[in-house]
XYZ file of C-alpha atoms in Angstrom:
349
model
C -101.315 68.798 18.236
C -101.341 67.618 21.974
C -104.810 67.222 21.951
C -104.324 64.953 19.090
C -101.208 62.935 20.593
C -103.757 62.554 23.607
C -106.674 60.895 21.695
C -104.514 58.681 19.803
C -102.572 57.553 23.336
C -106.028 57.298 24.844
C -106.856 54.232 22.618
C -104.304 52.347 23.810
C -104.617 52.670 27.742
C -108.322 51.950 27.086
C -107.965 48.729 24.686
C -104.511 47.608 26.514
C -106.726 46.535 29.374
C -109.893 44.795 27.571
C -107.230 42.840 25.391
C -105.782 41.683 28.903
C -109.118 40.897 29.756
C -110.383 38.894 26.823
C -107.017 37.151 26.759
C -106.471 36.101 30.755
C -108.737 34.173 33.117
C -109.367 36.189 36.565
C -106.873 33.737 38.789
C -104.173 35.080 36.124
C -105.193 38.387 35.118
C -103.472 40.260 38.090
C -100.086 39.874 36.946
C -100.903 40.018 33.447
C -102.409 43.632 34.331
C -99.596 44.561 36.504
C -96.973 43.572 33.970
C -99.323 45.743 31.307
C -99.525 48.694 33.838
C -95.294 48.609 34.149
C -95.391 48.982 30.296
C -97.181 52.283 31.067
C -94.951 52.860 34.435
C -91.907 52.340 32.519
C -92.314 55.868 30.327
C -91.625 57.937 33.014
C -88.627 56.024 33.902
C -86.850 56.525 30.926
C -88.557 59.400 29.101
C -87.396 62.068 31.282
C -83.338 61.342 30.956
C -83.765 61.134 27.460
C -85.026 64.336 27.043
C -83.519 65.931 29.159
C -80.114 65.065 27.562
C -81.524 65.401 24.231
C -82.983 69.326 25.029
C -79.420 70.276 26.032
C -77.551 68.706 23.460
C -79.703 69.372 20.370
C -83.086 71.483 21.453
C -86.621 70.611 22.238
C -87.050 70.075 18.719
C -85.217 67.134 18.849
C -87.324 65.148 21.371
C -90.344 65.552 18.487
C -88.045 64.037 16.153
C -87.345 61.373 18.123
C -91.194 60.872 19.653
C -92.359 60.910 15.795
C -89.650 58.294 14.601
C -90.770 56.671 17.777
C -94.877 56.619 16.496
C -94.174 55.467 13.082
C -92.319 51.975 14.866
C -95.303 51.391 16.941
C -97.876 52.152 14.126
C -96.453 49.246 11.670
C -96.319 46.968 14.663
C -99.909 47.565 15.489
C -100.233 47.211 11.783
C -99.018 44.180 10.977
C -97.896 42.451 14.205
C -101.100 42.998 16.327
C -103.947 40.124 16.393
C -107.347 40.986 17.534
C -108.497 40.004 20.920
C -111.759 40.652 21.444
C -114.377 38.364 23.719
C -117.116 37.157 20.685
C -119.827 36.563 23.899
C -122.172 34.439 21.401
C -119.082 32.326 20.855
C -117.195 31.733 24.170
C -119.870 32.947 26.713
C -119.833 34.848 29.698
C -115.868 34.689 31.343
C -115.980 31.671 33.742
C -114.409 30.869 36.430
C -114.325 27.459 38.774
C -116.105 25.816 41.749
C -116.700 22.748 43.311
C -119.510 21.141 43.744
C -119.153 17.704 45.675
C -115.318 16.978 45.305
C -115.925 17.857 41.470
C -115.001 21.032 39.459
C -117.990 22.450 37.323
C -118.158 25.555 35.086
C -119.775 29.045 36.916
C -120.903 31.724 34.964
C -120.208 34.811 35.790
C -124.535 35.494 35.015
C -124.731 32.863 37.831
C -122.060 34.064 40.030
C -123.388 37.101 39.945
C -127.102 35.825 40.625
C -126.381 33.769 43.467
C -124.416 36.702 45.147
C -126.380 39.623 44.951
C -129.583 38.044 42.653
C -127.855 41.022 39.884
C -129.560 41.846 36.417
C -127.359 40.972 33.588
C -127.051 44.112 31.431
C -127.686 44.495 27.407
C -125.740 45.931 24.753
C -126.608 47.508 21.451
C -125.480 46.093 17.613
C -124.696 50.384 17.007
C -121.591 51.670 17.524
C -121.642 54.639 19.940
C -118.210 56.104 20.526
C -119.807 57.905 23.699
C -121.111 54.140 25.219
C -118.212 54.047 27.706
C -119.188 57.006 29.358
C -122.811 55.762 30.740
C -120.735 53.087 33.103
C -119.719 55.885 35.142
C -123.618 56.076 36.254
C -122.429 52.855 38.178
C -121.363 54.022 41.838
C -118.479 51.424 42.060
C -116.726 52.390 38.783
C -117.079 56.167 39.861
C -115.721 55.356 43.058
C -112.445 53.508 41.798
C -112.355 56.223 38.922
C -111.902 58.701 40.941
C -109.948 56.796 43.553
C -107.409 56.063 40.617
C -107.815 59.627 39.478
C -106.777 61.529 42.545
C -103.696 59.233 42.849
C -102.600 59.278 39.563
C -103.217 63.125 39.415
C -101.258 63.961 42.339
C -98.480 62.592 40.930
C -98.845 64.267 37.296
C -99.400 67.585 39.075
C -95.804 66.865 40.863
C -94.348 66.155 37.583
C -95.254 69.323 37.000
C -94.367 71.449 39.392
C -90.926 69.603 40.055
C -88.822 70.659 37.124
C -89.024 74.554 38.224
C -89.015 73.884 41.993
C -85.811 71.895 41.207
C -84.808 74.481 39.424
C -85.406 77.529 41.668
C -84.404 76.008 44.744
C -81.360 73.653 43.776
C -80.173 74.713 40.407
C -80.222 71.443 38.345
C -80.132 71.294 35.075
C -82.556 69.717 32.194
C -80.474 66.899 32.292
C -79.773 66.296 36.454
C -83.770 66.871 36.554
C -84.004 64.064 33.891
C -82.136 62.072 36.296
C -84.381 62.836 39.242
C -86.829 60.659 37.165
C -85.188 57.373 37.953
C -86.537 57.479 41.382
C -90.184 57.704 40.591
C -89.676 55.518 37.487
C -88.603 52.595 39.444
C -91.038 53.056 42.044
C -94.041 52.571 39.566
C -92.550 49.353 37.809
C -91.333 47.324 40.952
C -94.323 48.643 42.357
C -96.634 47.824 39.213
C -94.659 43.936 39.165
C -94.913 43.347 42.480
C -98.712 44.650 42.897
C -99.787 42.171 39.902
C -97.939 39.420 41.624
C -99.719 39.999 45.281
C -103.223 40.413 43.249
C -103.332 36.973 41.713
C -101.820 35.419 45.236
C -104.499 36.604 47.784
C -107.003 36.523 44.900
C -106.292 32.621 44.708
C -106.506 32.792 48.093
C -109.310 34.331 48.707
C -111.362 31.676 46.132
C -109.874 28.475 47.531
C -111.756 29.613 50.789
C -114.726 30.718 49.388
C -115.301 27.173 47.408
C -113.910 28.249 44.319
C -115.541 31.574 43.406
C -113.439 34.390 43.366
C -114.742 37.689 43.048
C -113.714 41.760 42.782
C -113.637 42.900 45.220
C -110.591 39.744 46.393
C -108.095 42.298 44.138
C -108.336 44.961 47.274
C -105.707 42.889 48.662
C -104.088 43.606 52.258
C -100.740 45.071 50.757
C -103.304 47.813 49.310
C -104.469 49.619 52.912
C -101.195 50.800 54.344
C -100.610 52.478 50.760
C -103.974 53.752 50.578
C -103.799 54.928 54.339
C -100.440 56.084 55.155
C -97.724 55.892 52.770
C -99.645 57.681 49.421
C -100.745 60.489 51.522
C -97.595 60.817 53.709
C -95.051 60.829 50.935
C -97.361 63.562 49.320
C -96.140 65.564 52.237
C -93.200 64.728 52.745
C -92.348 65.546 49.199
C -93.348 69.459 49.321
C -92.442 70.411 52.451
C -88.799 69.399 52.250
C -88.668 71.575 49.420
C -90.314 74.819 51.164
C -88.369 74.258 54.257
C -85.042 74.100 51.678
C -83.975 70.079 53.378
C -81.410 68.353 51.103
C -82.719 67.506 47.935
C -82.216 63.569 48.320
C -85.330 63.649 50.745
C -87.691 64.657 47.889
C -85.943 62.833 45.750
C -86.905 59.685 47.715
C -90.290 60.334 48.932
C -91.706 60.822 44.971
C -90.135 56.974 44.414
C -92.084 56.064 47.358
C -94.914 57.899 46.437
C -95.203 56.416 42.678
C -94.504 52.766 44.314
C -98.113 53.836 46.774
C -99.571 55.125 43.871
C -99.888 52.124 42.014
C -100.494 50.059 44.672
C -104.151 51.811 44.614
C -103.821 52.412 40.680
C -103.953 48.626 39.995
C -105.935 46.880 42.257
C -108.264 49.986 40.705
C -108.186 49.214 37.198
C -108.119 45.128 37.734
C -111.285 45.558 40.519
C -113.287 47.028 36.858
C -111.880 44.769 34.581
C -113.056 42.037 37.101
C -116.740 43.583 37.427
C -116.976 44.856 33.839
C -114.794 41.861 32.490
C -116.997 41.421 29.196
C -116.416 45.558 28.785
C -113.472 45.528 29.936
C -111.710 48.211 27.161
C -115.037 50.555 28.212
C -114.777 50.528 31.414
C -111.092 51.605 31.236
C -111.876 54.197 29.089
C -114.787 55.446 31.298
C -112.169 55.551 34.396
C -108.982 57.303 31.825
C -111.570 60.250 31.139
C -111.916 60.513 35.159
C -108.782 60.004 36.027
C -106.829 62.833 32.902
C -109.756 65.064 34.105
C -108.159 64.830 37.604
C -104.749 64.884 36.166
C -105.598 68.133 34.429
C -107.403 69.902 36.970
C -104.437 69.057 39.767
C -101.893 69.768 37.189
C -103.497 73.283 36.205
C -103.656 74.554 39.994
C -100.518 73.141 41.163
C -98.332 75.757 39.904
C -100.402 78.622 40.753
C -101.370 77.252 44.094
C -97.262 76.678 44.388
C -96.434 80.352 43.583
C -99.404 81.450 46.627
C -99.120 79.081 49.233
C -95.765 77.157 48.875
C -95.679 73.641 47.325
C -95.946 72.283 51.050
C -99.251 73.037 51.452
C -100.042 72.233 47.783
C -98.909 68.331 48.154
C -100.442 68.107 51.978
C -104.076 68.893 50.074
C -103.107 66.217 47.397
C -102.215 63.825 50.304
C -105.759 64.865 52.270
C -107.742 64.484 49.222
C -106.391 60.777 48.623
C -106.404 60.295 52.217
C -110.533 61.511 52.925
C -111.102 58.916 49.547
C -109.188 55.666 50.962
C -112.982 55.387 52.910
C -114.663 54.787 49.900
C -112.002 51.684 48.996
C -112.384 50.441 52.654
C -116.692 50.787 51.720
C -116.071 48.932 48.329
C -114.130 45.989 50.035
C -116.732 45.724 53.431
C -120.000 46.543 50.804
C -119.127 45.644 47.379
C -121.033 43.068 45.986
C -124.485 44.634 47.787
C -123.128 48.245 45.672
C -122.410 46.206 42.264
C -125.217 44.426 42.662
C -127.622 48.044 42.874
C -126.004 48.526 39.507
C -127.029 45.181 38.290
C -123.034 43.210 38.185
């Protein structure tokens, strides 16, 4: 039954994003991500006291109840309040965008954009449905690279999620419900972090175009508020969330550092997602779902060995890995931003 919940979840974190896309120009699409991405943010914020409150008063089998009374809401407003979105290209074109061209605005295709920068292929797609389409994009090195970028960050968190309500547990004897609680901290950090990311994104991105003539492009969403995340605060609140724990420091300090930690994480997460949706912008729903499959393999595979690796080596040691492994990858964001367009271009965007 998980495995079901999961595919039918999956849907919307992959169509969320193209219907953003098809919906919002680039010099607005920032915040309208960002204020998406908080939607998503915003589960972990409240989901956690719920339950917790609702496991000790009535049972686990009453946050099911509520989850499933919960579905059947959402499915009749997808039903009947949700209009489709989607980009006809034959009708509208290619996404455009403006320049000037002697004191005077004109229309630039992205096809031409994309020629004059890097003298890119445009790419083809097929009339036949292929549920499995998605996945060739990650052949592309620049949506592998933020895919896994995305995935290691997002990961490290889940795997904390995971290994925080026994640690809690064993080592400062809350309950379900004071480990509900906990929650708040990391919940807030992803929404003001989520808000405030989608805010900087459209501001340097408008930035960024006005000095280039008019022409924005991706790589102008791996703005400057995005490298002391990527660099120091992701990676140092990893450790400084375990080892506070193993060394038995006042719970408060972990506490804290897995707010901060949520508010770096989407900090990468988002400029991420809204660098694809910007390169891929006419597949913008594949392209998300080629980087979710990444990023929930990453999720699994860090949330599978964190509790074992927790029980051998301490959960110190565990979160100062998960802080190295996002750390060593921050390169390959610093190589997208100095060599992107030449990379895209290899893979003909």
């Amino acid at each position: 039954m998980r495995i079901l919940q999961a595919i039918g979840i999956s849907s919307a974190w992959a169509i969320g994003a193209g219907s953003v896309a098809d919906i919002y120009e680039v010099h607005e699409r920032g915040n309208a991500l960002g204020i998406y991405f908080t939607g998503q943010f915003a589960g972990p914020l409240f989901g956690p006291i719920i339950g917790g409150y609702l496991v000790e008063r009535w049972g686990w089998r009453s946050v099911f109840w509520l989850l499933f009374v919960f579905g059947c809401i959402l499915l009749l407003l997808v039903v009947f309040a949700m209009e489709e979105t989607y980009r006809e290209e034959a009708v509208w074109g290619k996404e455009c965008i403006y320049g000037k061209d002697n004191g005077s605005e004109k229309r630039i295709s992205v096809d031409d954009q994309m020629e004059t920068l890097s003298q890119a292929k445009t790419t083809t797609q097929s009339g036949m449905m292929n549920p499995l389409a998605s996945l060739e994009l990650l052949r592309h090195p620049f949506v592998l690279i933020f895919a896994m970028s995305t995935g290691f960050a997002f990961g490290g968190m889940f795997a904390i999620e995971n290994m925080l309500p026994a640690l809690y547990t064993d080592v400062y004897g809350l309950s379900s419900g004071a480990i509900g609680l906990t929650f708040i901290s990391p919940g807030l950090g992803e929404v003001i972090g989520s808000l405030m990311n989608g805010k900087l994104s459209d501001i340097f991105l408008n930035r960024a175009k006005e000095k280039r003539g008019g022409v924005a492009i991706p790589e102008d969403r791996l703005t400057p508020n995005l490298w002391p995340m990527a660099f120091f605060l992701n990676p140092l609140t990893f450790f400084l969330w375990g080892w506070p724990i193993e060394l038995g420091w006042n719970i408060w300090v972990s506490i804290i550092m897995f707010g901060l930690q949520c508010f770096a994480m989407v900090q990468i997460f988002n400029p991420g997602m809204s660098y694809l949706v910007d390169a891929v912008s006419d597949r913008g729903a594949s392209v998300t779902a080629a980087a979710n499959l990444v990023r929930m393999i990453w999720s699994c595979v860090l949330s599978l060995i964190a509790n074992p690796l927790t029980e051998s080596i301490g959960p110190g040691w565990v979160t100062f890995i998960f802080g190295m492994l996002n750390f060593c990858w921050a390169f390959l964001l610093l190589l997208m931003k100095i060599k992107g367009p030449k990379i895209r271009a290899y893979s003909g965007y």
